[in-house]
JSON list of C-alpha atoms in Angstrom, two decimals:
[
{"chain": "T", "resi": 1, "resn": "MET", "atom": "CA", "xyz": [90.35, -0.53, 9.75]},
{"chain": "T", "resi": 2, "resn": "HIS", "atom": "CA", "xyz": [88.54, -1.14, 6.60]},
{"chain": "T", "resi": 3, "resn": "ALA", "atom": "CA", "xyz": [85.20, -2.67, 6.48]},
{"chain": "T", "resi": 4, "resn": "PRO", "atom": "CA", "xyz": [85.14, -6.08, 4.74]},
{"chain": "T", "resi": 5, "resn": "SER", "atom": "CA", "xyz": [85.27, -5.71, 0.97]},
{"chain": "T", "resi": 6, "resn": "LEU", "atom": "CA", "xyz": [82.17, -6.43, -1.12]},
{"chain": "T", "resi": 7, "resn": "GLN", "atom": "CA", "xyz": [84.29, -9.38, -2.67]},
{"chain": "T", "resi": 8, "resn": "ASP", "atom": "CA", "xyz": [85.01, -10.92, 0.68]},
{"chain": "T", "resi": 9, "resn": "THR", "atom": "CA", "xyz": [81.52, -10.56, 2.12]},
{"chain": "T", "resi": 10, "resn": "THR", "atom": "CA", "xyz": [79.68, -11.59, -1.18]},
{"chain": "T", "resi": 11, "resn": "ALA", "atom": "CA", "xyz": [81.81, -14.00, -3.11]},
{"chain": "T", "resi": 12, "resn": "PRO", "atom": "CA", "xyz": [84.75, -15.25, -0.90]},
{"chain": "T", "resi": 13, "resn": "GLU", "atom": "CA", "xyz": [85.13, -18.18, -3.13]},
{"chain": "T", "resi": 14, "resn": "GLY", "atom": "CA", "xyz": [85.45, -15.94, -6.25]},
{"chain": "T", "resi": 15, "resn": "VAL", "atom": "CA", "xyz": [88.14, -16.91, -8.89]},
{"chain": "T", "resi": 16, "resn": "CYS", "atom": "CA", "xyz": [88.22, -13.75, -11.14]},
{"chain": "T", "resi": 17, "resn": "TYR", "atom": "CA", "xyz": [91.73, -12.72, -12.01]},
{"chain": "T", "resi": 18, "resn": "GLY", "atom": "CA", "xyz": [91.02, -9.21, -11.03]},
{"chain": "T", "resi": 19, "resn": "CYS", "atom": "CA", "xyz": [88.89, -9.47, -8.07]},
{"chain": "T", "resi": 20, "resn": "GLY", "atom": "CA", "xyz": [88.50, -13.03, -6.93]},
{"chain": "T", "resi": 21, "resn": "SER", "atom": "CA", "xyz": [89.37, -13.36, -3.36]},
{"chain": "T", "resi": 22, "resn": "SER", "atom": "CA", "xyz": [90.35, -17.22, -3.89]},
{"chain": "T", "resi": 23, "resn": "ASN", "atom": "CA", "xyz": [92.46, -16.75, -7.02]},
{"chain": "T", "resi": 24, "resn": "PRO", "atom": "CA", "xyz": [96.00, -17.30, -5.79]},
{"chain": "T", "resi": 25, "resn": "HIS", "atom": "CA", "xyz": [97.51, -15.42, -8.77]},
{"chain": "T", "resi": 26, "resn": "GLY", "atom": "CA", "xyz": [94.93, -12.63, -9.04]},
{"chain": "T", "resi": 27, "resn": "LEU", "atom": "CA", "xyz": [95.00, -9.06, -8.06]},
{"chain": "T", "resi": 28, "resn": "HIS", "atom": "CA", "xyz": [92.54, -9.34, -5.25]},
{"chain": "T", "resi": 29, "resn": "ILE", "atom": "CA", "xyz": [90.90, -5.89, -6.06]},
{"chain": "T", "resi": 30, "resn": "LYS", "atom": "CA", "xyz": [88.83, -4.80, -2.91]},
{"chain": "T", "resi": 31, "resn": "SER", "atom": "CA", "xyz": [85.74, -2.73, -3.31]},
{"chain": "T", "resi": 32, "resn": "ARG", "atom": "CA", "xyz": [83.97, -1.08, -0.55]},
{"chain": "T", "resi": 33, "resn": "TRP", "atom": "CA", "xyz": [81.25, 1.48, -0.12]},
{"chain": "T", "resi": 34, "resn": "ASP", "atom": "CA", "xyz": [82.36, 5.07, 0.37]},
{"chain": "T", "resi": 35, "resn": "GLU", "atom": "CA", "xyz": [80.97, 6.94, 3.33]},
{"chain": "T", "resi": 36, "resn": "ASP", "atom": "CA", "xyz": [78.63, 8.84, 0.84]},
{"chain": "T", "resi": 37, "resn": "ARG", "atom": "CA", "xyz": [76.79, 5.49, 0.01]},
{"chain": "T", "resi": 38, "resn": "VAL", "atom": "CA", "xyz": [76.76, 6.70, -3.54]},
{"chain": "T", "resi": 39, "resn": "HIS", "atom": "CA", "xyz": [80.28, 5.64, -4.64]},
{"chain": "T", "resi": 40, "resn": "VAL", "atom": "CA", "xyz": [82.19, 2.41, -4.39]},
{"chain": "T", "resi": 41, "resn": "ILE", "atom": "CA", "xyz": [85.94, 2.98, -3.66]},
{"chain": "T", "resi": 42, "resn": "ALA", "atom": "CA", "xyz": [88.95, 0.58, -4.37]},
{"chain": "T", "resi": 43, "resn": "GLU", "atom": "CA", "xyz": [92.74, 1.14, -4.08]},
{"chain": "T", "resi": 44, "resn": "HIS", "atom": "CA", "xyz": [95.37, -0.66, -6.05]},
{"chain": "T", "resi": 45, "resn": "GLN", "atom": "CA", "xyz": [99.05, -0.28, -6.37]},
{"chain": "T", "resi": 46, "resn": "PRO", "atom": "CA", "xyz": [100.26, -1.64, -9.69]},
{"chain": "T", "resi": 47, "resn": "ASP", "atom": "CA", "xyz": [103.14, -3.96, -9.71]},
{"chain": "T", "resi": 48, "resn": "ALA", "atom": "CA", "xyz": [105.95, -3.20, -11.85]},
{"chain": "T", "resi": 49, "resn": "ARG", "atom": "CA", "xyz": [105.12, -6.11, -14.17]},
{"chain": "T", "resi": 50, "resn": "TYR", "atom": "CA", "xyz": [102.08, -4.17, -15.40]},
{"chain": "T", "resi": 51, "resn": "CYS", "atom": "CA", "xyz": [104.28, -1.50, -17.04]},
{"chain": "T", "resi": 52, "resn": "GLY", "atom": "CA", "xyz": [103.16, -0.28, -20.53]},
{"chain": "T", "resi": 53, "resn": "TRP", "atom": "CA", "xyz": [105.46, 2.26, -21.72]},
{"chain": "T", "resi": 54, "resn": "PRO", "atom": "CA", "xyz": [108.48, 3.10, -19.30]},
{"chain": "T", "resi": 55, "resn": "ASP", "atom": "CA", "xyz": [107.12, 4.31, -15.99]},
{"chain": "T", "resi": 56, "resn": "LEU", "atom": "CA", "xyz": [103.64, 4.27, -17.27]},
{"chain": "T", "resi": 57, "resn": "VAL", "atom": "CA", "xyz": [100.75, 1.85, -16.19]},
{"chain": "T", "resi": 58, "resn": "TYR", "atom": "CA", "xyz": [99.65, -0.58, -18.93]},
{"chain": "T", "resi": 59, "resn": "GLY", "atom": "CA", "xyz": [96.24, 0.57, -20.25]},
{"chain": "T", "resi": 60, "resn": "GLY", "atom": "CA", "xyz": [94.92, -2.98, -20.10]},
{"chain": "T", "resi": 61, "resn": "LEU", "atom": "CA", "xyz": [95.63, -3.32, -16.53]},
{"chain": "T", "resi": 62, "resn": "ILE", "atom": "CA", "xyz": [93.37, -0.01, -16.16]},
{"chain": "T", "resi": 63, "resn": "ALA", "atom": "CA", "xyz": [90.70, -1.58, -18.20]},
{"chain": "T", "resi": 64, "resn": "MET", "atom": "CA", "xyz": [90.57, -4.67, -15.90]},
{"chain": "T", "resi": 65, "resn": "LEU", "atom": "CA", "xyz": [90.60, -2.50, -12.71]},
{"chain": "T", "resi": 66, "resn": "VAL", "atom": "CA", "xyz": [87.63, -0.50, -14.18]},
{"chain": "T", "resi": 67, "resn": "ASP", "atom": "CA", "xyz": [85.84, -3.69, -15.34]},
{"chain": "T", "resi": 68, "resn": "CYS", "atom": "CA", "xyz": [86.03, -5.54, -12.03]},
{"chain": "T", "resi": 69, "resn": "HIS", "atom": "CA", "xyz": [85.55, -2.47, -9.73]},
{"chain": "T", "resi": 70, "resn": "SER", "atom": "CA", "xyz": [82.58, -1.20, -11.88]},
{"chain": "T", "resi": 71, "resn": "ASN", "atom": "CA", "xyz": [80.97, -4.63, -11.75]},
{"chain": "T", "resi": 72, "resn": "TRP", "atom": "CA", "xyz": [81.10, -4.81, -8.15]},
{"chain": "T", "resi": 73, "resn": "THR", "atom": "CA", "xyz": [79.59, -1.22, -7.98]},
{"chain": "T", "resi": 74, "resn": "ALA", "atom": "CA", "xyz": [76.67, -2.56, -10.09]},
{"chain": "T", "resi": 75, "resn": "MET", "atom": "CA", "xyz": [76.12, -5.57, -7.77]},
{"chain": "T", "resi": 76, "resn": "ALA", "atom": "CA", "xyz": [76.28, -3.32, -4.55]},
{"chain": "T", "resi": 77, "resn": "TYR", "atom": "CA", "xyz": [73.85, -0.92, -6.10]},
{"chain": "T", "resi": 78, "resn": "HIS", "atom": "CA", "xyz": [71.38, -3.89, -6.69]},
{"chain": "T", "resi": 79, "resn": "TYR", "atom": "CA", "xyz": [71.59, -4.96, -3.12]},
{"chain": "T", "resi": 80, "resn": "GLN", "atom": "CA", "xyz": [71.22, -1.56, -1.96]},
{"chain": "T", "resi": 81, "resn": "ALA", "atom": "CA", "xyz": [68.09, -0.91, -4.18]},
{"chain": "T", "resi": 82, "resn": "GLU", "atom": "CA", "xyz": [66.75, -4.19, -2.74]},
{"chain": "T", "resi": 83, "resn": "GLN", "atom": "CA", "xyz": [67.45, -3.14, 0.99]},
{"chain": "T", "resi": 84, "resn": "ARG", "atom": "CA", "xyz": [69.66, -6.18, 1.22]},
{"chain": "T", "resi": 85, "resn": "GLU", "atom": "CA", "xyz": [73.07, -6.71, 2.60]},
{"chain": "T", "resi": 86, "resn": "PRO", "atom": "CA", "xyz": [75.81, -7.81, 0.24]},
{"chain": "T", "resi": 87, "resn": "GLY", "atom": "CA", "xyz": [76.21, -11.42, 0.46]},
{"chain": "T", "resi": 88, "resn": "SER", "atom": "CA", "xyz": [72.56, -12.20, 1.41]},
{"chain": "T", "resi": 89, "resn": "VAL", "atom": "CA", "xyz": [70.77, -14.99, -0.55]},
{"chain": "T", "resi": 90, "resn": "PRO", "atom": "CA", "xyz": [69.98, -15.03, -3.41]},
{"chain": "T", "resi": 91, "resn": "ARG", "atom": "CA", "xyz": [73.19, -13.77, -4.65]},
{"chain": "T", "resi": 92, "resn": "ILE", "atom": "CA", "xyz": [73.14, -10.87, -7.09]},
{"chain": "T", "resi": 93, "resn": "ASP", "atom": "CA", "xyz": [75.73, -11.19, -9.90]},
{"chain": "T", "resi": 94, "resn": "CYS", "atom": "CA", "xyz": [76.19, -9.19, -12.93]},
{"chain": "T", "resi": 95, "resn": "VAL", "atom": "CA", "xyz": [78.41, -9.50, -16.07]},
{"chain": "T", "resi": 96, "resn": "THR", "atom": "CA", "xyz": [79.89, -6.79, -18.32]},
{"chain": "T", "resi": 97, "resn": "GLY", "atom": "CA", "xyz": [77.68, -5.93, -21.17]},
{"chain": "T", "resi": 98, "resn": "ASN", "atom": "CA", "xyz": [79.82, -2.98, -22.45]},
{"chain": "T", "resi": 99, "resn": "LEU", "atom": "CA", "xyz": [83.19, -1.84, -21.33]},
{"chain": "T", "resi": 100, "resn": "GLY", "atom": "CA", "xyz": [84.18, 1.70, -22.30]},
{"chain": "T", "resi": 101, "resn": "ILE", "atom": "CA", "xyz": [87.34, 3.29, -21.21]},
{"chain": "T", "resi": 102, "resn": "LYS", "atom": "CA", "xyz": [88.50, 6.85, -21.88]},
{"chain": "T", "resi": 103, "resn": "PHE", "atom": "CA", "xyz": [92.32, 7.62, -21.06]},
{"chain": "T", "resi": 104, "resn": "ILE", "atom": "CA", "xyz": [92.55, 11.23, -19.87]},
{"chain": "T", "resi": 105, "resn": "LYS", "atom": "CA", "xyz": [96.27, 11.25, -19.12]},
{"chain": "T", "resi": 106, "resn": "PRO", "atom": "CA", "xyz": [99.08, 8.76, -18.72]},
{"chain": "T", "resi": 107, "resn": "THR", "atom": "CA", "xyz": [99.01, 6.88, -15.55]},
{"chain": "T", "resi": 108, "resn": "PRO", "atom": "CA", "xyz": [102.31, 6.77, -13.79]},
{"chain": "T", "resi": 109, "resn": "MET", "atom": "CA", "xyz": [103.82, 3.74, -12.32]},
{"chain": "T", "resi": 110, "resn": "GLY", "atom": "CA", "xyz": [104.66, 3.69, -8.46]},
{"chain": "T", "resi": 111, "resn": "VAL", "atom": "CA", "xyz": [101.61, 5.81, -7.57]},
{"chain": "T", "resi": 112, "resn": "PRO", "atom": "CA", "xyz": [98.74, 4.41, -5.75]},
{"chain": "T", "resi": 113, "resn": "LEU", "atom": "CA", "xyz": [95.57, 4.10, -7.84]},
{"chain": "T", "resi": 114, "resn": "THR", "atom": "CA", "xyz": [92.00, 4.99, -6.49]},
{"chain": "T", "resi": 115, "resn": "LEU", "atom": "CA", "xyz": [88.94, 3.84, -8.44]},
{"chain": "T", "resi": 116, "resn": "ARG", "atom": "CA", "xyz": [85.70, 5.76, -7.58]},
{"chain": "T", "resi": 117, "resn": "ALA", "atom": "CA", "xyz": [82.47, 4.59, -9.19]},
{"chain": "T", "resi": 118, "resn": "ARG", "atom": "CA", "xyz": [78.98, 5.29, -9.01]},
{"chain": "T", "resi": 119, "resn": "VAL", "atom": "CA", "xyz": [75.77, 4.04, -10.89]},
{"chain": "T", "resi": 120, "resn": "GLU", "atom": "CA", "xyz": [74.79, 6.50, -13.39]},
{"chain": "T", "resi": 121, "resn": "GLY", "atom": "CA", "xyz": [71.45, 4.78, -14.42]},
{"chain": "T", "resi": 122, "resn": "ASP", "atom": "CA", "xyz": [69.70, 1.44, -14.48]},
{"chain": "T", "resi": 123, "resn": "VAL", "atom": "CA", "xyz": [67.05, 0.02, -16.57]},
{"chain": "T", "resi": 124, "resn": "GLY", "atom": "CA", "xyz": [65.82, -3.49, -15.62]},
{"chain": "T", "resi": 125, "resn": "ARG", "atom": "CA", "xyz": [68.72, -5.85, -15.66]},
{"chain": "T", "resi": 126, "resn": "LYS", "atom": "CA", "xyz": [71.10, -3.38, -17.13]},
{"chain": "T", "resi": 127, "resn": "THR", "atom": "CA", "xyz": [73.12, -0.86, -15.05]},
{"chain": "T", "resi": 128, "resn": "GLN", "atom": "CA", "xyz": [75.50, 1.97, -16.37]},
{"chain": "T", "resi": 129, "resn": "VAL", "atom": "CA", "xyz": [78.49, 2.55, -14.12]},
{"chain": "T", "resi": 130, "resn": "ILE", "atom": "CA", "xyz": [80.78, 5.71, -14.32]},
{"chain": "T", "resi": 131, "resn": "CYS", "atom": "CA", "xyz": [84.33, 4.85, -12.83]},
{"chain": "T", "resi": 132, "resn": "GLU", "atom": "CA", "xyz": [87.12, 7.36, -12.46]},
{"chain": "T", "resi": 133, "resn": "VAL", "atom": "CA", "xyz": [90.63, 6.35, -11.97]},
{"chain": "T", "resi": 134, "resn": "TYR", "atom": "CA", "xyz": [92.95, 8.60, -10.02]},
{"chain": "T", "resi": 135, "resn": "ALA", "atom": "CA", "xyz": [96.74, 8.42, -9.68]},
{"chain": "T", "resi": 136, "resn": "GLY", "atom": "CA", "xyz": [97.87, 10.14, -6.70]},
{"chain": "T", "resi": 137, "resn": "GLY", "atom": "CA", "xyz": [94.71, 12.39, -6.91]},
{"chain": "T", "resi": 138, "resn": "VAL", "atom": "CA", "xyz": [95.05, 13.06, -10.62]},
{"chain": "T", "resi": 139, "resn": "LEU", "atom": "CA", "xyz": [92.25, 11.81, -12.90]},
{"chain": "T", "resi": 140, "resn": "THR", "atom": "CA", "xyz": [93.82, 9.60, -15.50]},
{"chain": "T", "resi": 141, "resn": "ALA", "atom": "CA", "xyz": [90.88, 7.52, -16.88]},
{"chain": "T", "resi": 142, "resn": "ILE", "atom": "CA", "xyz": [87.15, 7.22, -16.93]},
{"chain": "T", "resi": 143, "resn": "GLY", "atom": "CA", "xyz": [85.15, 4.23, -17.48]},
{"chain": "T", "resi": 144, "resn": "ASP", "atom": "CA", "xyz": [81.75, 4.29, -18.82]},
{"chain": "T", "resi": 145, "resn": "SER", "atom": "CA", "xyz": [80.23, 0.75, -18.90]},
{"chain": "T", "resi": 146, "resn": "VAL", "atom": "CA", "xyz": [77.18, -1.21, -18.72]},
{"chain": "T", "resi": 147, "resn": "PHE", "atom": "CA", "xyz": [76.58, -4.40, -16.43]},
{"chain": "T", "resi": 148, "resn": "VAL", "atom": "CA", "xyz": [73.91, -7.03, -16.89]},
{"chain": "T", "resi": 149, "resn": "ARG", "atom": "CA", "xyz": [72.26, -8.69, -14.03]},
{"chain": "T", "resi": 150, "resn": "VAL", "atom": "CA", "xyz": [72.47, -12.59, -14.64]},
{"chain": "T", "resi": 151, "resn": "ASP", "atom": "CA", "xyz": [72.22, -16.22, -13.29]},
{"chain": "T", "resi": 152, "resn": "THR", "atom": "CA", "xyz": [75.93, -17.09, -13.58]},
{"chain": "T", "resi": 153, "resn": "GLY", "atom": "CA", "xyz": [75.05, -20.84, -13.55]},
{"chain": "T", "resi": 154, "resn": "GLN", "atom": "CA", "xyz": [72.74, -20.48, -16.67]},
{"chain": "T", "resi": 155, "resn": "LEU", "atom": "CA", "xyz": [75.34, -18.19, -18.20]},
{"chain": "T", "resi": 156, "resn": "ALA", "atom": "CA", "xyz": [78.26, -20.79, -17.87]},
{"chain": "T", "resi": 157, "resn": "ALA", "atom": "CA", "xyz": [75.93, -23.56, -19.10]},
{"chain": "T", "resi": 158, "resn": "ALA", "atom": "CA", "xyz": [75.15, -21.51, -22.18]},
{"chain": "T", "resi": 159, "resn": "ALA", "atom": "CA", "xyz": [78.61, -20.57, -22.86]},
{"chain": "T", "resi": 160, "resn": "HIS", "atom": "CA", "xyz": [79.56, -24.24, -22.70]},
{"chain": "T", "resi": 161, "resn": "GLY", "atom": "CA", "xyz": [76.65, -25.51, -24.95]},
{"chain": "T", "resi": 162, "resn": "ARG", "atom": "CA", "xyz": [74.96, -27.29, -21.90]},
{"chain": "T", "resi": 163, "resn": "THR", "atom": "CA", "xyz": [71.22, -27.28, -21.94]},
{"chain": "T", "resi": 164, "resn": "ASP", "atom": "CA", "xyz": [70.68, -29.33, -18.72]}
]
């Protein structure tokens, strides 16, 4: 039996299409600490509707998986650095500052994907995350992205032009 995911313990009300536990139409990505406590792992079986070329996974889906999983890796890292349990208050949230994907090999459909991410470095509010995507044990893509720690309430208000 798996330990509860970071998404379920930290943001059970999450509505993100990729990783939100409460999005009825979402992918429900579940990220968990690996036993080594350095990597965060997720597994995903792409549905046939996420096909790019025949028998190949759509690259945009891979980018979304890397984005969501890497973001949760950054947040988990901050909780660990502060010696706090995920889900403790105040909540730690990050957003994507830069998303980089290098496609190494075509990713076949019908094969479970494993995402293995780790923090490569952090400076203040910014955290660099490396995320490897494996299809049946074969490395097919690598994400090298930066996530920024934010107050999501302030971020949403600013995005909608609210100053209250």
